[in-house]
């Protein structure tokens, strides 16, 4: 089962926000995240808030979900008031959003458009498992306003996919990318296609990882995300590692595989713009994730979804049954919330912005952080670049491998 929610303060029953939070709405961008908490099977490594049919329990099913999400979008309109701030990006994540019929997904996009309006160049992404879409689904998504697809490829090697409990046939990935192109998710007309990869799975050799990278690159994606496998507490993977059935992934192996990934991706024209994300051009960067990393405002719809508006962060009740009950009673699904202090927001900016290729403005650092900069530069982990807007600290190639350590030094 997914991990527990943070405690926080109770959220008001109508979800209302203080005027101070609303006064800056959208100044750094405005996004919607829609969580779709359903999966056919649970992958042994995943502790996201998602449920198989048996875990959902009686009385909850996928067919009523879109209407609940739309009801929460209408609540968002009431809470955020009469703003004329249009929505810059929408991201459907999961779970497996594409387990819902395309018409449900496009109805949710239409509800956001009807309530708030969409920016002229809105980015609308859905995550998709390769075995959960057809060409017809992709046609419908494109026609219904989706501009970007992110496929969970993970690996092309059968024994690696088996350890991850992934159900798709690796041959399906090139096929779905081709369908996506045919449906109009092309690099010229849209945000295009992204592939998600995982490295460091127990039993994955360097040759396996290189094969996965080569297979991904042969699909000519516009964007690639590559994350090391995290062994999350409470997952089946963690239990298998604890029992000694699988080795614990190794930090040196992660680093070696990161370097190989960066070299191969760069060679094919994909440049890093965040430590774990590469794109063929700035137009193909994930603008939604950039909004998170730049501390914008976003409303998270759905069970367990997190939101952030003007320094107030809140999270919804976790189980789809509890969520359905709240929405059905016309109550806010928010379960807890916290108001970030100026120091919380500063620390968060250091954590997120240092990972970006554009780097961290030195103005965000306190005196101790600024004093720690020369040592990072001397160690070859970062450089200070001059921009018209001021000096920024940017990780070097070596620094990207040690980003967490650099952040720790800057926040001592
Ligand atoms: C939660 S999934 C949702 C989308 C879709 N169901 C999928 O699996 O591709 C989003 C991404 O998070 C990754 N992910 C989930 N748990 C992870 C973990 N423990 N370590 C690294 N990546 C993880 C998935 O592999 C996937 O690429
Ligand atoms: S398909 Fe995606 S969301 Fe579902 S269990 Fe697997 S990794 Fe998690």
Coordinates of C-alpha atoms and ligand atoms in Angstrom, one line a residue:
X1 CA 0.0 0.0 0.0
X2 CA 1.1 3.6 -0.6
X3 CA 2.9 5.4 2.3
X4 CA 1.1 7.6 4.8
X5 CA 0.3 11.3 4.3
X6 CA 2.1 14.0 6.3
X7 CA 0.2 15.2 9.4
X8 CA -0.1 19.0 8.9
X9 CA -2.9 21.2 10.2
X10 CA -6.6 20.4 9.5
X11 CA -7.9 22.0 6.3
X12 CA -11.2 23.9 6.4
X13 CA -14.2 22.0 5.1
X14 CA -14.8 24.4 2.2
X15 CA -11.0 24.4 1.3
X16 CA -10.9 28.2 1.5
X17 CA -7.5 29.9 1.4
X18 CA -6.3 33.0 3.1
X19 CA -6.4 36.2 1.0
X20 CA -2.6 36.5 1.3
X21 CA -2.2 33.2 -0.6
X22 CA -4.6 34.2 -3.3
X23 CA -3.0 37.6 -3.9
X24 CA -0.1 36.3 -5.9
X25 CA -2.0 33.6 -7.8
X26 CA -0.2 32.5 -11.0
X27 CA 2.6 35.1 -10.7
X28 CA 5.2 32.3 -11.3
X29 CA 2.8 30.2 -13.4
X30 CA -0.5 28.3 -12.8
X31 CA -1.0 24.6 -13.3
X32 CA -3.3 21.7 -12.7
X33 CA -2.2 18.2 -11.7
X34 CA -4.8 15.5 -12.1
X35 CA -4.0 12.3 -10.2
X36 CA -5.6 9.1 -11.5
X37 CA -5.2 6.5 -8.8
X38 CA -5.7 3.2 -10.7
X39 CA -3.3 0.5 -11.9
X40 CA -3.9 -2.9 -13.3
X41 CA -1.2 -4.4 -11.2
X42 CA 1.1 -2.7 -8.6
X43 CA 4.8 -2.7 -9.6
X44 CA 6.8 -4.0 -6.7
X45 CA 9.0 -0.8 -6.5
X46 CA 6.2 1.7 -6.5
X47 CA 4.7 3.4 -3.5
X48 CA 2.6 6.0 -5.4
X49 CA -1.0 6.5 -4.3
X50 CA -2.5 4.0 -6.7
X51 CA -4.9 1.0 -6.3
X52 CA -5.6 -2.2 -8.2
X53 CA -9.3 -3.3 -8.5
X54 CA -9.0 -5.5 -5.4
X55 CA -7.3 -2.8 -3.4
X56 CA -10.1 -0.3 -4.2
X57 CA -12.7 -2.2 -2.3
X58 CA -16.4 -2.3 -2.9
X59 CA -18.3 0.8 -4.0
X60 CA -15.4 2.5 -5.8
X61 CA -14.9 2.2 -9.4
X62 CA -13.1 4.0 -12.3
X63 CA -16.3 4.9 -14.1
X64 CA -17.4 7.6 -11.6
X65 CA -13.9 9.1 -11.2
X66 CA -14.0 11.8 -14.0
X67 CA -17.2 13.3 -12.5
X68 CA -15.5 13.5 -9.1
X69 CA -12.4 15.2 -10.5
X70 CA -14.6 17.7 -12.4
X71 CA -16.5 18.4 -9.2
X72 CA -13.1 19.2 -7.5
X73 CA -12.2 21.5 -10.4
X74 CA -15.4 23.4 -9.8
X75 CA -14.5 23.7 -6.1
X76 CA -11.1 25.1 -7.2
X77 CA -12.9 27.8 -9.1
X78 CA -14.9 28.8 -6.0
X79 CA -11.8 28.7 -3.7
X80 CA -9.6 30.6 -6.1
X81 CA -12.3 33.2 -6.8
X82 CA -12.9 35.3 -9.8
X83 CA -9.4 35.2 -11.2
X84 CA -8.7 35.7 -14.9
X85 CA -5.4 33.8 -14.6
X86 CA -5.4 31.2 -17.3
X87 CA -3.9 27.7 -16.9
X88 CA -0.4 27.2 -18.3
X89 CA -0.1 23.5 -18.0
X90 CA -2.1 20.4 -17.1
X91 CA -0.5 17.1 -16.1
X92 CA -2.3 13.7 -15.7
X93 CA -0.3 11.4 -13.5
X94 CA -0.8 8.3 -11.6
X95 CA -1.4 5.6 -11.3
X96 CA -2.2 4.9 -14.9
X97 CA -4.3 7.8 -16.3
X98 CA -4.8 5.9 -19.6
X99 CA -6.8 3.2 -17.8
X100 CA -9.6 5.8 -18.0
X101 CA -11.4 6.1 -21.4
X102 CA -10.0 9.0 -23.4
X103 CA -13.3 10.8 -23.2
X104 CA -13.0 10.9 -19.4
X105 CA -9.6 12.5 -19.7
X106 CA -10.6 15.0 -22.3
X107 CA -13.8 15.9 -20.3
X108 CA -11.5 16.8 -17.4
X109 CA -9.4 19.0 -19.6
X110 CA -12.6 20.7 -20.9
X111 CA -13.7 21.3 -17.4
X112 CA -10.5 23.1 -16.5
X113 CA -10.8 25.1 -19.7
X114 CA -14.4 26.0 -19.0
X115 CA -13.7 27.1 -15.4
X116 CA -10.4 28.9 -15.8
X117 CA -9.5 29.2 -19.5
X118 CA -6.3 27.9 -21.0
X119 CA -3.2 29.8 -22.1
X120 CA -2.9 29.9 -25.9
X121 CA 0.2 27.6 -25.7
X122 CA -1.1 25.4 -22.9
X123 CA 0.8 22.1 -22.4
X124 CA -1.4 19.1 -21.6
X125 CA 0.5 15.9 -20.7
X126 CA -0.6 12.5 -19.7
X127 CA 1.5 9.7 -18.4
X128 CA 0.8 6.4 -20.2
X129 CA 1.8 2.8 -19.7
X130 CA 2.8 1.4 -23.0
X131 CA 0.3 -1.5 -22.7
X132 CA -2.7 0.8 -21.8
X133 CA -3.1 2.8 -25.0
X134 CA -4.2 2.2 -28.6
X135 CA -3.8 4.4 -31.7
X136 CA -7.5 5.3 -31.4
X137 CA -7.0 6.4 -27.8
X138 CA -4.1 8.6 -28.8
X139 CA -6.1 10.1 -31.7
X140 CA -8.9 11.0 -29.2
X141 CA -6.5 12.5 -26.7
X142 CA -4.8 14.7 -29.3
X143 CA -8.2 15.8 -30.6
X144 CA -9.3 16.6 -27.1
X145 CA -6.5 19.0 -26.4
X146 CA -3.6 16.8 -25.1
X147 CA -0.2 18.1 -26.4
X148 CA 2.3 15.7 -24.8
X149 CA 2.7 12.0 -23.9
X150 CA 5.0 10.5 -21.3
X151 CA 5.4 6.8 -21.7
X152 CA 6.6 4.6 -18.8
X153 CA 9.2 2.6 -20.7
X154 CA 11.7 2.0 -17.8
X155 CA 13.8 -0.6 -19.6
X156 CA 13.9 -2.6 -22.8
X157 CA 15.4 -5.7 -21.2
X158 CA 12.9 -8.4 -20.3
X159 CA 14.7 -9.6 -17.1
X160 CA 14.9 -6.0 -15.8
X161 CA 11.3 -5.4 -16.6
X162 CA 10.5 -8.6 -14.8
X163 CA 12.2 -7.5 -11.5
X164 CA 10.3 -4.2 -11.8
X165 CA 7.0 -6.2 -12.3
X166 CA 6.4 -4.2 -15.5
X167 CA 3.8 -6.0 -17.6
X168 CA 4.4 -4.5 -21.1
X169 CA 6.2 -6.3 -23.9
X170 CA 9.3 -4.1 -24.6
X171 CA 8.5 -4.2 -28.4
X172 CA 5.4 -2.2 -27.6
X173 CA 7.3 1.0 -26.8
X174 CA 8.5 1.7 -30.4
X175 CA 4.9 0.9 -31.6
X176 CA 3.2 3.3 -29.2
X177 CA 5.7 6.1 -30.1
X178 CA 4.9 5.6 -33.7
X179 CA 1.2 5.7 -32.9
X180 CA 1.7 8.9 -31.0
X181 CA 3.5 10.5 -34.0
X182 CA 0.6 9.3 -36.3
X183 CA -1.9 10.9 -33.8
X184 CA -0.2 14.3 -34.1
X185 CA 2.1 14.2 -31.0
X186 CA 5.0 15.4 -33.3
X187 CA 7.9 17.6 -32.2
X188 CA 6.8 20.2 -34.7
X189 CA 3.1 20.5 -33.6
X190 CA 3.2 19.7 -29.9
X191 CA 5.3 19.0 -26.8
X192 CA 5.8 15.6 -28.4
X193 CA 6.8 12.3 -26.7
X194 CA 8.8 11.6 -23.6
X195 CA 10.1 8.3 -22.4
X196 CA 10.6 7.5 -18.7
X197 CA 13.6 5.2 -17.9
X198 CA 14.8 3.7 -14.6
X199 CA 18.4 2.7 -14.0
X200 CA 20.1 0.6 -11.3
X201 CA 17.5 -2.1 -11.0
X202 CA 19.0 -5.2 -9.2
X203 CA 20.5 -7.5 -11.9
X204 CA 20.7 -4.7 -14.5
X205 CA 24.2 -4.8 -16.1
X206 CA 25.8 -1.8 -17.8
X207 CA 25.1 -3.6 -21.2
X208 CA 21.4 -3.9 -20.2
X209 CA 21.3 -0.2 -19.4
X210 CA 23.0 0.7 -22.7
X211 CA 20.6 -1.4 -24.6
X212 CA 17.7 0.4 -22.9
X213 CA 19.1 3.8 -23.8
X214 CA 19.8 2.7 -27.4
X215 CA 16.2 1.4 -27.8
X216 CA 14.8 4.6 -26.3
X217 CA 16.9 6.7 -28.5
X218 CA 16.0 4.7 -31.6
X219 CA 12.4 5.9 -31.0
X220 CA 13.7 9.5 -31.3
X221 CA 11.9 10.9 -28.3
X222 CA 11.6 14.7 -27.7
X223 CA 12.3 14.2 -24.0
X224 CA 13.7 11.6 -21.7
X225 CA 13.4 11.3 -17.9
X226 CA 15.9 8.9 -16.3
X227 CA 15.6 8.2 -12.5
X228 CA 17.6 5.8 -10.4
X229 CA 15.5 3.1 -8.8
X230 CA 14.6 4.1 -5.3
X231 CA 13.9 1.3 -2.9
X232 CA 10.9 2.7 -1.0
X233 CA 10.1 1.4 2.5
X234 CA 7.0 -0.8 2.6
X235 CA 7.2 -1.9 -1.0
X236 CA 7.5 -5.5 -2.3
X237 CA 10.9 -4.6 -3.7
X238 CA 12.1 -3.4 -0.2
X239 CA 10.9 -6.7 1.3
X240 CA 12.7 -8.7 -1.4
X241 CA 15.9 -6.7 -0.8
X242 CA 15.6 -7.2 3.0
X243 CA 15.1 -11.0 2.6
X244 CA 18.3 -11.1 0.5
X245 CA 16.5 -12.2 -2.6
X246 CA 17.7 -9.1 -4.5
X247 CA 20.8 -7.0 -3.9
X248 CA 20.4 -3.4 -2.7
X249 CA 21.1 -1.0 -5.6
X250 CA 24.5 0.5 -5.5
X251 CA 25.4 4.3 -5.5
X252 CA 28.5 3.8 -7.7
X253 CA 26.4 1.8 -10.2
X254 CA 23.9 4.7 -10.3
X255 CA 26.6 7.2 -10.9
X256 CA 28.3 5.2 -13.7
X257 CA 24.9 4.7 -15.4
X258 CA 24.0 8.4 -15.1
X259 CA 27.3 9.3 -16.8
X260 CA 26.6 6.8 -19.7
X261 CA 23.0 8.1 -20.0
X262 CA 24.1 11.7 -20.2
X263 CA 26.8 10.9 -22.9
X264 CA 24.4 8.9 -25.1
X265 CA 21.5 11.3 -24.7
X266 CA 23.7 14.3 -25.4
X267 CA 25.1 12.6 -28.5
X268 CA 21.6 12.3 -29.9
X269 CA 20.9 16.0 -29.2
X270 CA 19.1 15.7 -25.9
X271 CA 20.5 18.2 -23.4
X272 CA 19.9 18.1 -19.7
X273 CA 17.8 20.9 -18.3
X274 CA 17.2 19.3 -14.8
X275 CA 19.4 16.7 -13.3
X276 CA 17.2 13.8 -14.3
X277 CA 15.5 15.3 -17.4
X278 CA 16.8 15.9 -21.0
X279 CA 15.1 17.5 -24.0
X280 CA 15.8 18.0 -27.7
X281 CA 15.1 21.8 -27.4
X282 CA 13.7 24.2 -24.8
X283 CA 10.3 23.8 -26.6
X284 CA 10.3 20.1 -25.5
X285 CA 11.2 20.6 -21.9
X286 CA 8.3 19.7 -19.6
X287 CA 6.9 23.1 -18.7
X288 CA 4.7 21.5 -16.1
X289 CA 7.6 20.1 -14.1
X290 CA 9.5 23.4 -14.6
X291 CA 6.5 25.2 -12.9
X292 CA 6.9 22.9 -9.9
X293 CA 10.7 23.4 -9.8
X294 CA 10.2 27.2 -10.0
X295 CA 7.7 27.2 -7.1
X296 CA 4.6 28.2 -9.1
X297 CA 1.0 27.7 -8.0
X298 CA -0.8 24.4 -8.9
X299 CA -4.0 22.7 -7.9
X300 CA -3.7 18.9 -7.5
X301 CA -7.0 17.1 -8.2
X302 CA -7.7 13.6 -6.9
X303 CA -7.0 11.3 -4.0
X304 CA -3.7 12.1 -2.2
X305 CA -2.9 14.9 -4.7
X306 CA -0.8 17.8 -3.3
X307 CA -1.4 21.5 -4.1
X308 CA 0.5 24.7 -3.6
X309 CA -1.0 28.2 -3.8
X310 CA 0.9 31.3 -2.6
X311 CA 2.9 29.5 0.1
X312 CA 0.0 27.3 1.4
X313 CA 0.5 23.6 0.6
X314 CA -2.3 21.0 1.1
X315 CA -3.0 17.4 0.3
X316 CA -6.2 15.5 -0.3
X317 CA -7.5 12.4 1.5
X318 CA -5.7 9.4 0.2
X319 CA -8.1 6.6 -0.5
X320 CA -10.4 6.9 -3.6
X321 CA -13.4 5.9 -1.4
X322 CA -12.7 8.7 1.1
X323 CA -12.2 11.1 -1.7
X324 CA -15.5 10.0 -3.3
X325 CA -17.3 10.5 0.0
X326 CA -16.0 14.1 0.5
X327 CA -16.7 15.1 -3.1
X328 CA -20.2 13.5 -2.9
X329 CA -21.0 15.5 0.3
X330 CA -19.8 18.7 -1.5
X331 CA -16.9 19.0 1.0
X332 CA -13.3 19.9 0.1
X333 CA -11.2 16.7 -0.2
X334 CA -8.3 18.5 1.5
X335 CA -7.1 16.5 4.5
X336 CA -4.2 18.6 5.9
X337 CA -2.3 21.6 5.1
X338 CA 0.6 23.8 6.1
X339 CA 1.6 27.4 5.5
X340 CA 5.2 27.7 4.5
X341 CA 7.4 30.2 6.2
X342 CA 9.7 32.4 4.2
X343 CA 12.6 30.2 5.3
X344 CA 10.7 27.0 4.2
X345 CA 10.2 28.6 0.8
X346 CA 13.8 29.6 0.6
X347 CA 15.1 26.1 1.5
X348 CA 12.7 24.6 -1.1
X349 CA 14.0 26.9 -3.8
X350 CA 17.6 25.9 -3.1
X351 CA 16.6 22.2 -3.3
X352 CA 14.8 22.5 -6.5
X353 CA 16.5 25.3 -8.4
X354 CA 20.0 24.0 -8.0
X355 CA 19.0 20.9 -10.0
X356 CA 18.1 23.1 -13.0
X357 CA 20.5 23.9 -15.8
X358 CA 19.6 27.6 -15.4
X359 CA 21.0 27.2 -11.8
X360 CA 20.2 28.9 -8.5
X361 CA 20.2 32.6 -8.1
X362 CA 22.8 33.5 -5.5
X363 CA 20.3 35.9 -4.0
X364 CA 18.3 32.9 -2.7
X365 CA 21.3 31.8 -0.4
X366 CA 21.7 33.1 3.1
X367 CA 25.2 34.3 4.3
X368 CA 26.3 30.8 5.3
X369 CA 25.2 29.5 1.9
X370 CA 27.0 32.2 0.0
X371 CA 30.1 31.5 2.1
X372 CA 29.9 27.8 1.0
X373 CA 29.9 28.6 -2.7
X374 CA 33.7 29.0 -3.3
X375 CA 34.4 25.5 -1.9
X376 CA 31.8 24.0 -4.3
X377 CA 33.5 25.8 -7.2
X378 CA 37.0 24.7 -6.1
X379 CA 35.8 21.1 -5.9
X380 CA 34.7 21.5 -9.5
X381 CA 31.0 20.8 -8.6
X382 CA 29.5 24.1 -9.6
X383 CA 30.3 27.4 -11.4
X384 CA 29.0 30.9 -10.9
X385 CA 27.6 32.3 -14.1
X386 CA 26.8 36.0 -14.7
X387 CA 23.4 36.8 -16.2
X388 CA 21.6 40.2 -16.7
X389 CA 19.3 39.2 -13.7
X390 CA 22.3 38.5 -11.4
X391 CA 24.8 35.7 -10.6
X392 CA 23.7 32.1 -10.6
X393 CA 25.2 28.9 -9.3
X394 CA 25.1 26.1 -11.9
X395 CA 26.1 22.5 -11.3
X396 CA 28.9 21.1 -13.5
X397 CA 28.8 17.6 -15.0
X398 CA 30.6 16.3 -11.9
X399 CA 28.3 18.3 -9.6
X400 CA 25.2 16.8 -11.1
X401 CA 26.3 13.4 -9.7
X402 CA 26.6 15.0 -6.2
X403 CA 23.7 17.5 -6.4
X404 CA 22.3 16.4 -3.0
X405 CA 25.7 16.9 -1.3
X406 CA 26.1 20.4 -2.8
X407 CA 22.6 21.3 -1.6
X408 CA 23.5 20.1 1.9
X409 CA 26.6 22.3 2.0
X410 CA 24.6 25.3 0.8
X411 CA 22.0 24.8 3.5
X412 CA 24.4 24.1 6.5
Ligands
LIG1 C1 4.3 6.6 -10.7 S1 4.5 6.4 -12.4 C2 3.0 6.8 -13.1 C3 3.0 6.6 -14.6 C4 2.9 5.2 -15.1 N1 2.0 4.4 -14.3 C5 4.2 4.5 -15.2 O1 4.5 3.6 -14.4 O2 4.9 4.9 -16.1 C6 5.6 7.7 -12.9 C7 7.0 7.3 -12.9 O3 7.5 7.1 -11.6 C8 8.5 6.1 -11.7 N2 8.7 5.5 -10.3 C9 7.7 5.0 -9.5 N3 8.3 4.5 -8.4 C10 9.7 4.7 -8.5 C11 10.8 4.3 -7.8 N4 10.7 3.7 -6.6 N5 12.1 4.7 -8.2 C12 12.2 5.3 -9.4 N6 11.2 5.6 -10.2 C13 9.9 5.3 -9.8 C14 7.8 5.1 -12.6 O4 8.6 4.1 -13.0 C15 7.3 6.0 -13.7 O5 8.2 6.2 -14.7
LIG2 S1 2.2 1.2 -13.4 FE1 3.2 3.2 -12.6 S2 1.9 4.0 -11.0 FE2 1.2 1.9 -11.4 S3 2.3 0.7 -9.9 FE3 3.6 0.7 -11.7 S4 5.0 2.4 -11.5 FE4 3.3 2.7 -10.0

